[in-house]
PDB file of C-alpha atoms in Angstrom:
ATOM      1  CA  MET O   1     -27.243  56.341  21.326  1.00 46.00           C
ATOM      2  CA  ALA O   2     -23.597  57.192  20.781  1.00 47.00           C
ATOM      3  CA  ASP O   3     -23.144  57.873  24.507  1.00 49.00           C
ATOM      4  CA  THR O   4     -24.571  54.469  25.348  1.00 49.00           C
ATOM      5  CA  THR O   5     -22.190  52.733  22.939  1.00 49.00           C
ATOM      6  CA  LEU O   6     -19.209  54.585  24.260  1.00 46.00           C
ATOM      7  CA  SER O   7     -20.103  53.885  27.859  1.00 49.00           C
ATOM      8  CA  SER O   8     -20.478  50.160  27.237  1.00 50.00           C
ATOM      9  CA  SER O   9     -17.204  49.710  25.361  1.00 57.00           C
ATOM     10  CA  PRO O  10     -14.953  49.615  28.479  1.00 61.00           C
ATOM     11  CA  GLY O  11     -16.979  46.674  29.829  1.00 58.00           C
ATOM     12  CA  ILE O  12     -16.675  44.846  26.535  1.00 63.00           C
ATOM     13  CA  ASP O  13     -12.918  45.441  26.516  1.00 69.00           C
ATOM     14  CA  LEU O  14     -12.614  44.048  30.023  1.00 71.00           C
ATOM     15  CA  GLU O  15     -14.546  40.907  29.107  1.00 74.00           C
ATOM     16  CA  ALA O  16     -12.500  40.429  25.944  1.00 75.00           C
ATOM     17  CA  GLY O  17      -9.275  40.879  27.905  1.00 74.00           C
ATOM     18  CA  ALA O  18     -10.361  38.354  30.532  1.00 76.00           C
ATOM     19  CA  ALA O  19     -11.311  35.854  27.810  1.00 76.00           C
ATOM     20  CA  SER O  20      -7.972  36.277  26.043  1.00 81.00           C
ATOM     21  CA  ARG O  21      -6.106  35.789  29.331  1.00 81.00           C
ATOM     22  CA  LYS O  22      -8.049  32.579  29.984  1.00 83.00           C
ATOM     23  CA  ARG O  23      -7.194  31.313  26.519  1.00 86.00           C
ATOM     24  CA  LEU O  24      -3.541  32.186  27.064  1.00 86.00           C
ATOM     25  CA  ILE O  25      -3.429  30.391  30.420  1.00 88.00           C
ATOM     26  CA  SER O  26      -5.168  27.323  28.995  1.00 88.00           C
ATOM     27  CA  ARG O  27      -2.751  27.215  26.059  1.00 90.00           C
ATOM     28  CA  ILE O  28       0.236  27.517  28.405  1.00 92.00           C
ATOM     29  CA  ILE O  29      -1.070  24.631  30.517  1.00 92.00           C
ATOM     30  CA  ILE O  30      -1.841  22.460  27.488  1.00 93.00           C
ATOM     31  CA  TYR O  31       1.483  23.055  25.749  1.00 93.00           C
ATOM     32  CA  GLY O  32       3.330  22.675  29.035  1.00 92.00           C
ATOM     33  CA  LEU O  33       1.776  19.266  29.657  1.00 93.00           C
ATOM     34  CA  LEU O  34       2.423  18.219  26.060  1.00 92.00           C
ATOM     35  CA  THR O  35       6.058  19.259  26.409  1.00 92.00           C
ATOM     36  CA  VAL O  36       6.438  17.259  29.626  1.00 92.00           C
ATOM     37  CA  PHE O  37       4.871  14.181  28.044  1.00 92.00           C
ATOM     38  CA  ALA O  38       7.038  14.570  24.917  1.00 90.00           C
ATOM     39  CA  LEU O  39      10.210  14.823  26.981  1.00 88.00           C
ATOM     40  CA  PHE O  40       9.150  11.840  29.071  1.00 89.00           C
ATOM     41  CA  TYR O  41       8.507   9.816  25.908  1.00 87.00           C
ATOM     42  CA  ILE O  42      11.610  10.922  23.995  1.00 88.00           C
ATOM     43  CA  GLY O  43      13.884  10.593  27.053  1.00 87.00           C
ATOM     44  CA  PRO O  44      14.718   6.882  26.610  1.00 87.00           C
ATOM     45  CA  LEU O  45      15.463   7.411  22.912  1.00 87.00           C
ATOM     46  CA  PHE O  46      17.790  10.283  23.790  1.00 89.00           C
ATOM     47  CA  VAL O  47      19.610   8.113  26.341  1.00 89.00           C
ATOM     48  CA  VAL O  48      20.074   5.303  23.815  1.00 90.00           C
ATOM     49  CA  VAL O  49      21.316   7.660  21.088  1.00 91.00           C
ATOM     50  CA  VAL O  50      23.791   9.387  23.411  1.00 91.00           C
ATOM     51  CA  ASN O  51      25.155   6.146  24.879  1.00 90.00           C
ATOM     52  CA  SER O  52      25.742   4.696  21.417  1.00 89.00           C
ATOM     53  CA  PHE O  53      28.380   7.421  20.886  1.00 90.00           C
ATOM     54  CA  ARG O  54      29.967   7.253  24.358  1.00 89.00           C
ATOM     55  CA  PRO O  55      32.888   4.949  25.225  1.00 87.00           C
ATOM     56  CA  LEU O  56      32.111   2.156  27.654  1.00 86.00           C
ATOM     57  CA  GLN O  57      34.619   3.456  30.204  1.00 87.00           C
ATOM     58  CA  GLU O  58      32.801   6.764  30.425  1.00 87.00           C
ATOM     59  CA  ILE O  59      29.413   5.043  30.766  1.00 87.00           C
ATOM     60  CA  SER O  60      30.751   2.818  33.556  1.00 84.00           C
ATOM     61  CA  ALA O  61      32.277   5.764  35.381  1.00 83.00           C
ATOM     62  CA  ASN O  62      29.474   8.337  35.025  1.00 84.00           C
ATOM     63  CA  GLY O  63      26.361   6.207  34.516  1.00 82.00           C
ATOM     64  CA  LEU O  64      23.852   5.882  31.709  1.00 82.00           C
ATOM     65  CA  LEU O  65      22.061   9.173  32.367  1.00 81.00           C
ATOM     66  CA  SER O  66      25.043  11.539  32.309  1.00 81.00           C
ATOM     67  CA  LEU O  67      25.819  13.832  29.397  1.00 81.00           C
ATOM     68  CA  PRO O  68      28.625  12.725  27.069  1.00 81.00           C
ATOM     69  CA  GLN O  69      32.116  14.105  27.560  1.00 83.00           C
ATOM     70  CA  SER O  70      33.419  12.628  24.310  1.00 80.00           C
ATOM     71  CA  LEU O  71      31.897  11.044  21.227  1.00 83.00           C
ATOM     72  CA  HIS O  72      33.129   7.889  19.502  1.00 85.00           C
ATOM     73  CA  LEU O  73      31.810   5.785  16.622  1.00 86.00           C
ATOM     74  CA  SER O  74      33.545   2.544  17.585  1.00 86.00           C
ATOM     75  CA  ALA O  75      30.367   0.943  18.983  1.00 88.00           C
ATOM     76  CA  TRP O  76      28.536   1.035  15.646  1.00 91.00           C
ATOM     77  CA  PRO O  77      30.852  -1.231  13.593  1.00 90.00           C
ATOM     78  CA  GLN O  78      31.053  -3.596  16.563  1.00 89.00           C
ATOM     79  CA  ALA O  79      27.274  -3.803  16.816  1.00 89.00           C
ATOM     80  CA  TRP O  80      26.953  -4.296  13.067  1.00 91.00           C
ATOM     81  CA  GLY O  81      29.560  -6.966  12.401  1.00 85.00           C
ATOM     82  CA  GLU O  82      31.505  -8.094  15.473  1.00 81.00           C
ATOM     83  CA  PHE O  83      29.418  -8.336  18.643  1.00 82.00           C
ATOM     84  CA  CYS O  84      28.505 -11.807  19.911  1.00 79.00           C
ATOM     85  CA  ILE O  85      24.774 -12.577  19.874  1.00 78.00           C
ATOM     86  CA  GLY O  86      23.398 -16.030  20.638  1.00 69.00           C
ATOM     87  CA  GLY O  87      26.812 -17.656  20.371  1.00 70.00           C
ATOM     88  CA  GLN O  88      27.620 -16.098  16.985  1.00 74.00           C
ATOM     89  CA  CYS O  89      30.059 -13.188  16.862  1.00 77.00           C
ATOM     90  CA  ALA O  90      28.794 -11.668  13.629  1.00 78.00           C
ATOM     91  CA  GLY O  91      26.892  -8.678  14.967  1.00 81.00           C
ATOM     92  CA  MET O  92      23.458  -7.541  13.843  1.00 89.00           C
ATOM     93  CA  GLN O  93      24.000  -7.597  10.103  1.00 90.00           C
ATOM     94  CA  ARG O  94      22.722 -11.124   9.471  1.00 90.00           C
ATOM     95  CA  TYR O  95      19.530 -10.528  11.473  1.00 92.00           C
ATOM     96  CA  PHE O  96      19.079  -7.095   9.901  1.00 94.00           C
ATOM     97  CA  TRP O  97      19.115  -8.525   6.383  1.00 94.00           C
ATOM     98  CA  ASN O  98      16.815 -11.339   7.474  1.00 93.00           C
ATOM     99  CA  SER O  99      14.269  -8.720   8.511  1.00 94.00           C
ATOM    100  CA  ILE O 100      14.736  -6.785   5.259  1.00 95.00           C
ATOM    101  CA  MET O 101      14.253  -9.962   3.209  1.00 95.00           C
ATOM    102  CA  MET O 102      11.135 -10.727   5.238  1.00 95.00           C
ATOM    103  CA  VAL O 103       9.458  -7.339   5.586  1.00 95.00           C
ATOM    104  CA  VAL O 104       9.765  -6.004   2.019  1.00 95.00           C
ATOM    105  CA  PRO O 105       8.040  -8.852   0.124  1.00 96.00           C
ATOM    106  CA  ALA O 106       5.556  -9.484   2.949  1.00 96.00           C
ATOM    107  CA  THR O 107       4.532  -5.819   2.961  1.00 95.00           C
ATOM    108  CA  ILE O 108       4.165  -5.628  -0.819  1.00 95.00           C
ATOM    109  CA  ILE O 109       2.245  -8.909  -1.149  1.00 96.00           C
ATOM    110  CA  SER O 110      -0.111  -8.312   1.789  1.00 95.00           C
ATOM    111  CA  THR O 111      -0.853  -4.759   0.613  1.00 95.00           C
ATOM    112  CA  ALA O 112      -1.542  -5.900  -2.946  1.00 95.00           C
ATOM    113  CA  LEU O 113      -3.820  -8.728  -1.817  1.00 95.00           C
ATOM    114  CA  GLY O 114      -5.594  -6.434   0.642  1.00 93.00           C
ATOM    115  CA  ALA O 115      -6.217  -3.879  -2.109  1.00 94.00           C
ATOM    116  CA  ILE O 116      -7.694  -6.545  -4.401  1.00 94.00           C
ATOM    117  CA  ASN O 117      -9.837  -7.961  -1.595  1.00 93.00           C
ATOM    118  CA  GLY O 118     -11.059  -4.503  -0.635  1.00 92.00           C
ATOM    119  CA  TYR O 119     -11.869  -3.757  -4.262  1.00 93.00           C
ATOM    120  CA  VAL O 120     -13.879  -6.954  -4.633  1.00 92.00           C
ATOM    121  CA  LEU O 121     -15.729  -6.598  -1.329  1.00 90.00           C
ATOM    122  CA  SER O 122     -16.651  -2.956  -1.961  1.00 89.00           C
ATOM    123  CA  LYS O 123     -17.310  -2.685  -5.729  1.00 88.00           C
ATOM    124  CA  TRP O 124     -18.030  -6.259  -6.924  1.00 88.00           C
ATOM    125  CA  LYS O 125     -20.291  -7.505  -4.172  1.00 83.00           C
ATOM    126  CA  PHE O 126     -21.773 -10.981  -4.511  1.00 85.00           C
ATOM    127  CA  PRO O 127     -24.058 -13.129  -2.344  1.00 87.00           C
ATOM    128  CA  GLY O 128     -22.247 -13.808   0.903  1.00 86.00           C
ATOM    129  CA  SER O 129     -19.619 -11.090   0.435  1.00 84.00           C
ATOM    130  CA  GLU O 130     -20.548  -9.442   3.733  1.00 86.00           C
ATOM    131  CA  ILE O 131     -20.243 -12.775   5.526  1.00 89.00           C
ATOM    132  CA  ILE O 132     -16.804 -13.332   4.015  1.00 88.00           C
ATOM    133  CA  PHE O 133     -15.736  -9.836   5.045  1.00 87.00           C
ATOM    134  CA  GLY O 134     -16.998 -10.449   8.575  1.00 86.00           C
ATOM    135  CA  MET O 135     -15.032 -13.696   8.771  1.00 86.00           C
ATOM    136  CA  MET O 136     -11.879 -11.957   7.525  1.00 84.00           C
ATOM    137  CA  LEU O 137     -12.473  -9.217  10.064  1.00 83.00           C
ATOM    138  CA  LEU O 138     -12.084 -11.783  12.839  1.00 83.00           C
ATOM    139  CA  GLY O 139      -8.401 -11.909  11.968  1.00 81.00           C
ATOM    140  CA  VAL O 140      -8.018  -8.338  13.214  1.00 83.00           C
ATOM    141  CA  PHE O 141      -9.053  -9.391  16.718  1.00 84.00           C
ATOM    142  CA  MET O 142      -7.415 -12.824  16.825  1.00 83.00           C
ATOM    143  CA  PRO O 143      -4.179 -12.862  18.878  1.00 83.00           C
ATOM    144  CA  GLY O 144      -1.136 -14.314  17.180  1.00 82.00           C
ATOM    145  CA  GLN O 145      -0.607 -16.914  19.916  1.00 85.00           C
ATOM    146  CA  ILE O 146      -3.674 -18.813  18.701  1.00 88.00           C
ATOM    147  CA  ALA O 147      -2.076 -19.420  15.301  1.00 87.00           C
ATOM    148  CA  LEU O 148       1.350 -20.546  16.510  1.00 89.00           C
ATOM    149  CA  LEU O 149       0.685 -24.289  16.525  1.00 90.00           C
ATOM    150  CA  PRO O 150      -1.179 -24.357  13.176  1.00 91.00           C
ATOM    151  CA  TRP O 151       1.549 -22.283  11.558  1.00 92.00           C
ATOM    152  CA  ALA O 152       4.297 -24.533  12.914  1.00 92.00           C
ATOM    153  CA  PHE O 153       2.493 -27.591  11.545  1.00 92.00           C
ATOM    154  CA  LEU O 154       1.798 -25.989   8.160  1.00 93.00           C
ATOM    155  CA  LEU O 155       5.320 -24.652   7.649  1.00 93.00           C
ATOM    156  CA  GLY O 156       6.724 -28.072   8.495  1.00 91.00           C
ATOM    157  CA  LYS O 157       4.494 -29.712   5.892  1.00 92.00           C
ATOM    158  CA  LEU O 158       5.455 -27.110   3.273  1.00 92.00           C
ATOM    159  CA  GLY O 159       9.175 -27.418   4.003  1.00 91.00           C
ATOM    160  CA  LEU O 160       9.402 -23.765   5.066  1.00 90.00           C
ATOM    161  CA  ALA O 161      10.148 -24.312   8.754  1.00 89.00           C
ATOM    162  CA  ASN O 162      13.021 -22.260  10.180  1.00 90.00           C
ATOM    163  CA  SER O 163      13.344 -20.090   7.075  1.00 91.00           C
ATOM    164  CA  VAL O 164      12.766 -16.476   6.119  1.00 93.00           C
ATOM    165  CA  TYR O 165      10.361 -17.620   3.392  1.00 94.00           C
ATOM    166  CA  GLY O 166       8.164 -19.216   6.008  1.00 93.00           C
ATOM    167  CA  LEU O 167       7.962 -15.938   7.916  1.00 94.00           C
ATOM    168  CA  ILE O 168       7.070 -14.137   4.686  1.00 95.00           C
ATOM    169  CA  LEU O 169       4.121 -16.473   4.217  1.00 95.00           C
ATOM    170  CA  VAL O 170       3.052 -16.065   7.854  1.00 94.00           C
ATOM    171  CA  HIS O 171       3.081 -12.278   7.744  1.00 94.00           C
ATOM    172  CA  CYS O 172       1.337 -12.113   4.382  1.00 94.00           C
ATOM    173  CA  ILE O 173      -1.592 -14.125   5.743  1.00 92.00           C
ATOM    174  CA  GLN O 174      -1.585 -12.565   9.202  1.00 91.00           C
ATOM    175  CA  GLY O 175      -1.662  -9.038   7.777  1.00 91.00           C
ATOM    176  CA  LEU O 176      -4.367  -9.728   5.213  1.00 92.00           C
ATOM    177  CA  ALA O 177      -7.207  -8.920   7.616  1.00 91.00           C
ATOM    178  CA  PHE O 178      -5.836  -5.442   8.343  1.00 91.00           C
ATOM    179  CA  THR O 179      -5.036  -4.544   4.739  1.00 93.00           C
ATOM    180  CA  THR O 180      -8.433  -5.778   3.551  1.00 93.00           C
ATOM    181  CA  LEU O 181     -10.203  -3.775   6.248  1.00 90.00           C
ATOM    182  CA  PHE O 182      -8.324  -0.577   5.440  1.00 90.00           C
ATOM    183  CA  CYS O 183      -8.721  -0.838   1.663  1.00 91.00           C
ATOM    184  CA  ARG O 184     -12.349  -1.957   1.726  1.00 91.00           C
ATOM    185  CA  ASN O 185     -13.394   0.923   3.984  1.00 88.00           C
ATOM    186  CA  TYR O 186     -11.537   3.379   1.762  1.00 90.00           C
ATOM    187  CA  PHE O 187     -12.905   2.016  -1.519  1.00 90.00           C
ATOM    188  CA  ILE O 188     -16.468   2.284  -0.228  1.00 89.00           C
ATOM    189  CA  GLY O 189     -16.040   6.070  -0.372  1.00 85.00           C
ATOM    190  CA  ILE O 190     -15.297   5.924  -4.111  1.00 87.00           C
ATOM    191  CA  PRO O 191     -18.532   6.626  -6.068  1.00 87.00           C
ATOM    192  CA  ASP O 192     -20.059   3.519  -7.585  1.00 86.00           C
ATOM    193  CA  ASP O 193     -20.969   5.566 -10.659  1.00 88.00           C
ATOM    194  CA  LEU O 194     -17.308   5.574 -11.709  1.00 87.00           C
ATOM    195  CA  VAL O 195     -17.225   1.794 -11.759  1.00 87.00           C
ATOM    196  CA  LYS O 196     -20.618   1.534 -13.477  1.00 88.00           C
ATOM    197  CA  ALA O 197     -19.588   4.013 -16.172  1.00 89.00           C
ATOM    198  CA  ALA O 198     -16.382   2.096 -16.797  1.00 88.00           C
ATOM    199  CA  ARG O 199     -18.280  -1.180 -17.084  1.00 88.00           C
ATOM    200  CA  ILE O 200     -20.673   0.397 -19.577  1.00 88.00           C
ATOM    201  CA  ASP O 201     -17.671   1.513 -21.645  1.00 86.00           C
ATOM    202  CA  GLY O 202     -16.443  -2.070 -21.729  1.00 86.00           C
ATOM    203  CA  ALA O 203     -13.792  -2.022 -18.994  1.00 85.00           C
ATOM    204  CA  GLY O 204     -13.372  -5.277 -17.132  1.00 87.00           C
ATOM    205  CA  PHE O 205     -12.417  -6.198 -13.588  1.00 89.00           C
ATOM    206  CA  TRP O 206      -8.674  -5.591 -13.817  1.00 92.00           C
ATOM    207  CA  ARG O 207      -8.858  -2.560 -16.118  1.00 92.00           C
ATOM    208  CA  ILE O 208     -11.159  -0.772 -13.664  1.00 91.00           C
ATOM    209  CA  PHE O 209      -8.838  -1.688 -10.833  1.00 92.00           C
ATOM    210  CA  TYR O 210      -5.694  -0.388 -12.555  1.00 91.00           C
ATOM    211  CA  LYS O 211      -7.156   2.642 -14.338  1.00 89.00           C
ATOM    212  CA  ILE O 212      -9.709   3.944 -11.809  1.00 89.00           C
ATOM    213  CA  ILE O 213      -9.235   2.500  -8.335  1.00 91.00           C
ATOM    214  CA  LEU O 214      -5.460   2.512  -7.957  1.00 90.00           C
ATOM    215  CA  PRO O 215      -4.823   6.080  -9.223  1.00 90.00           C
ATOM    216  CA  ILE O 216      -7.036   7.519  -6.462  1.00 88.00           C
ATOM    217  CA  SER O 217      -5.834   5.145  -3.741  1.00 88.00           C
ATOM    218  CA  PRO O 218      -2.283   6.283  -2.805  1.00 87.00           C
ATOM    219  CA  PRO O 219      -3.372   7.589   0.656  1.00 86.00           C
ATOM    220  CA  ILE O 220      -4.723   4.239   1.812  1.00 89.00           C
ATOM    221  CA  LEU O 221      -1.946   2.267   0.135  1.00 91.00           C
ATOM    222  CA  ILE O 222       0.617   4.345   2.017  1.00 89.00           C
ATOM    223  CA  VAL O 223      -1.280   3.665   5.247  1.00 88.00           C
ATOM    224  CA  THR O 224      -1.231  -0.084   4.678  1.00 92.00           C
ATOM    225  CA  VAL O 225       2.434  -0.094   3.653  1.00 92.00           C
ATOM    226  CA  ILE O 226       3.515   1.830   6.765  1.00 91.00           C
ATOM    227  CA  TRP O 227       1.243  -0.256   8.986  1.00 90.00           C
ATOM    228  CA  GLN O 228       2.509  -3.540   7.608  1.00 93.00           C
ATOM    229  CA  PHE O 229       6.155  -2.531   7.451  1.00 94.00           C
ATOM    230  CA  THR O 230       6.345  -1.397  11.065  1.00 92.00           C
ATOM    231  CA  GLY O 231       4.163  -4.240  12.336  1.00 92.00           C
ATOM    232  CA  ILE O 232       6.190  -6.939  10.589  1.00 94.00           C
ATOM    233  CA  TRP O 233       9.538  -5.359  11.433  1.00 94.00           C
ATOM    234  CA  ASN O 234       8.710  -5.083  15.139  1.00 92.00           C
ATOM    235  CA  GLU O 235       7.050  -8.499  15.402  1.00 90.00           C
ATOM    236  CA  TYR O 236       8.820 -10.879  17.777  1.00 90.00           C
ATOM    237  CA  LEU O 237       6.577 -13.845  18.537  1.00 90.00           C
ATOM    238  CA  PHE O 238       6.608 -15.627  15.174  1.00 92.00           C
ATOM    239  CA  GLY O 239      10.277 -14.816  14.585  1.00 90.00           C
ATOM    240  CA  VAL O 240      11.476 -16.441  17.812  1.00 90.00           C
ATOM    241  CA  VAL O 241       9.054 -19.407  17.868  1.00 90.00           C
ATOM    242  CA  LEU O 242       9.046 -20.455  14.194  1.00 90.00           C
ATOM    243  CA  ASN O 243      12.722 -19.707  13.467  1.00 89.00           C
ATOM    244  CA  SER O 244      15.970 -20.224  15.321  1.00 85.00           C
ATOM    245  CA  GLY O 245      19.630 -19.312  15.147  1.00 81.00           C
ATOM    246  CA  ALA O 246      20.852 -17.241  12.228  1.00 83.00           C
ATOM    247  CA  ASN O 247      17.440 -17.358  10.485  1.00 88.00           C
ATOM    248  CA  GLN O 248      15.738 -15.197  13.091  1.00 90.00           C
ATOM    249  CA  PRO O 249      14.748 -11.548  12.480  1.00 92.00           C
ATOM    250  CA  ILE O 250      16.351  -8.584  14.182  1.00 92.00           C
ATOM    251  CA  THR O 251      13.830  -8.412  17.030  1.00 90.00           C
ATOM    252  CA  ALA O 252      14.864 -11.874  18.226  1.00 89.00           C
ATOM    253  CA  ALA O 253      18.516 -10.790  18.104  1.00 88.00           C
ATOM    254  CA  LEU O 254      17.766  -7.697  20.185  1.00 87.00           C
ATOM    255  CA  VAL O 255      16.022  -9.755  22.846  1.00 84.00           C
ATOM    256  CA  ALA O 256      18.908 -12.241  22.900  1.00 81.00           C
ATOM    257  CA  LEU O 257      21.283  -9.302  23.213  1.00 79.00           C
ATOM    258  CA  SER O 258      19.405  -7.862  26.192  1.00 72.00           C
ATOM    259  CA  MET O 259      19.296 -11.268  27.905  1.00 71.00           C
ATOM    260  CA  SER O 260      23.004 -11.917  27.511  1.00 63.00           C
ATOM    261  CA  GLY O 261      24.427 -13.653  30.555  1.00 54.00           C
ATOM    262  CA  THR O 262      27.776 -11.862  30.581  1.00 56.00           C
ATOM    263  CA  THR O 263      28.712  -9.970  33.730  1.00 56.00           C
ATOM    264  CA  VAL O 264      30.045  -6.925  31.817  1.00 66.00           C
ATOM    265  CA  ARG O 265      27.385  -5.082  29.857  1.00 76.00           C
ATOM    266  CA  SER O 266      28.586  -3.334  26.715  1.00 82.00           C
ATOM    267  CA  TYR O 267      26.029  -0.558  26.914  1.00 86.00           C
ATOM    268  CA  ASP O 268      27.623   1.387  24.070  1.00 87.00           C
ATOM    269  CA  VAL O 269      27.392  -1.526  21.628  1.00 89.00           C
ATOM    270  CA  MET O 270      23.949  -2.531  22.874  1.00 89.00           C
ATOM    271  CA  SER O 271      22.664   1.015  22.355  1.00 90.00           C
ATOM    272  CA  ALA O 272      24.040   1.060  18.819  1.00 91.00           C
ATOM    273  CA  ALA O 273      22.423  -2.311  18.119  1.00 91.00           C
ATOM    274  CA  VAL O 274      19.056  -1.034  19.336  1.00 91.00           C
ATOM    275  CA  LEU O 275      19.314   1.966  17.020  1.00 92.00           C
ATOM    276  CA  ILE O 276      20.251  -0.241  14.078  1.00 92.00           C
ATOM    277  CA  GLY O 277      17.084  -2.222  14.695  1.00 91.00           C
ATOM    278  CA  ALA O 278      14.961   0.916  15.083  1.00 91.00           C
ATOM    279  CA  LEU O 279      16.239   2.911  12.091  1.00 91.00           C
ATOM    280  CA  PRO O 280      14.110   1.371   9.281  1.00 92.00           C
ATOM    281  CA  PRO O 281      10.688   1.957  10.912  1.00 89.00           C
ATOM    282  CA  LEU O 282      11.838   5.380  12.111  1.00 87.00           C
ATOM    283  CA  LEU O 283      12.802   6.332   8.555  1.00 89.00           C
ATOM    284  CA  VAL O 284       9.508   5.019   7.218  1.00 88.00           C
ATOM    285  CA  TYR O 285       7.564   7.152   9.682  1.00 83.00           C
ATOM    286  CA  PHE O 286       9.829  10.143   9.078  1.00 82.00           C
ATOM    287  CA  PHE O 287       9.241  10.156   5.320  1.00 82.00           C
ATOM    288  CA  GLY O 288       5.669   8.861   5.276  1.00 77.00           C
ATOM    289  CA  GLY O 289       4.160  10.017   8.561  1.00 73.00           C
ATOM    290  CA  LYS O 290       2.138  12.887   7.109  1.00 73.00           C
ATOM    291  CA  TYR O 291       0.742  10.608   4.398  1.00 73.00           C
ATOM    292  CA  PHE O 292      -0.138   8.055   7.081  1.00 71.00           C
ATOM    293  CA  VAL O 293      -2.270  10.558   9.008  1.00 69.00           C
ATOM    294  CA  ARG O 294      -3.818  11.856   5.787  1.00 69.00           C
ATOM    295  CA  GLY O 295      -4.763   8.356   4.690  1.00 67.00           C
ATOM    296  CA  LEU O 296      -6.340   7.547   8.032  1.00 64.00           C
ATOM    297  CA  THR O 297      -8.487  10.661   7.928  1.00 65.00           C
ATOM    298  CA  GLN O 298      -9.575   9.930   4.354  1.00 61.00           C
ATOM    299  CA  GLY O 299     -11.190   6.629   5.154  1.00 51.00           C
ATOM    300  CA  ALA O 300      -8.805   4.052   6.541  1.00 43.00           C
ATOM    301  CA  ILE O 301     -10.813   3.876   9.762  1.00 45.00           C
ATOM    302  CA  LYS O 302     -14.511   4.699   9.789  1.00 46.00           C
TER     303      LYS O 302
END
């Protein structure tokens, strides 16, 4: 018996070695492809970052894709407060603050309303609640172009045309379908017994919401905040159609900057302007990315 075991062990070792080599080769191929894709994806960002610190003379002489020979910060203050965009030589700062004034309240309001809607549609169901949820769900699949004319008419009637407040209203309503979907699907996973026990103890609608639902909902609330913040910040269509001039968000300014009709391109200043517009969503993802993935896996999408 012992001889048989000893004689078979070399074969087992050979099979184990072959299997480990296959795993090693497969891992090398997988990680190699992932590295290539990552470099391909990060390449444009690297070019923009590098060119924002290079003088224009060096970019003109050596091209956009060459490594920097010297680093300068002069392009950043020009992009922020001096560069001419759309006939106004005030840089990106006005458009940047327009986006901040728009995205912060719109994100907070749409997330709060989505949480309340999700709470109602998951824990306080009533006749027709599923129909209402299905109708709200249509907003997830409806393209924004369909709502342009109604929004233009409504904002004109409300006196909010060509204003940041009008864009806040637009994004609050447009984002309500997503926030309701996320929160409702997450709240369904909360045991109904918690709500029933609280109702038996005398807790009402709002007390249950504040004391039971919200304390266990940070993952999905973080998901909705990140989703709304980045979506509203990067949105271009409503900002350029419903607003004009100095009331437009930063995305409209970036497009106007790229379509500038001047013969000499200030690639250093343009690169700095692009990074100024990209920094807020990048910081949001940097600090909240792990919570975003965790919230998605805990029920944001089912």
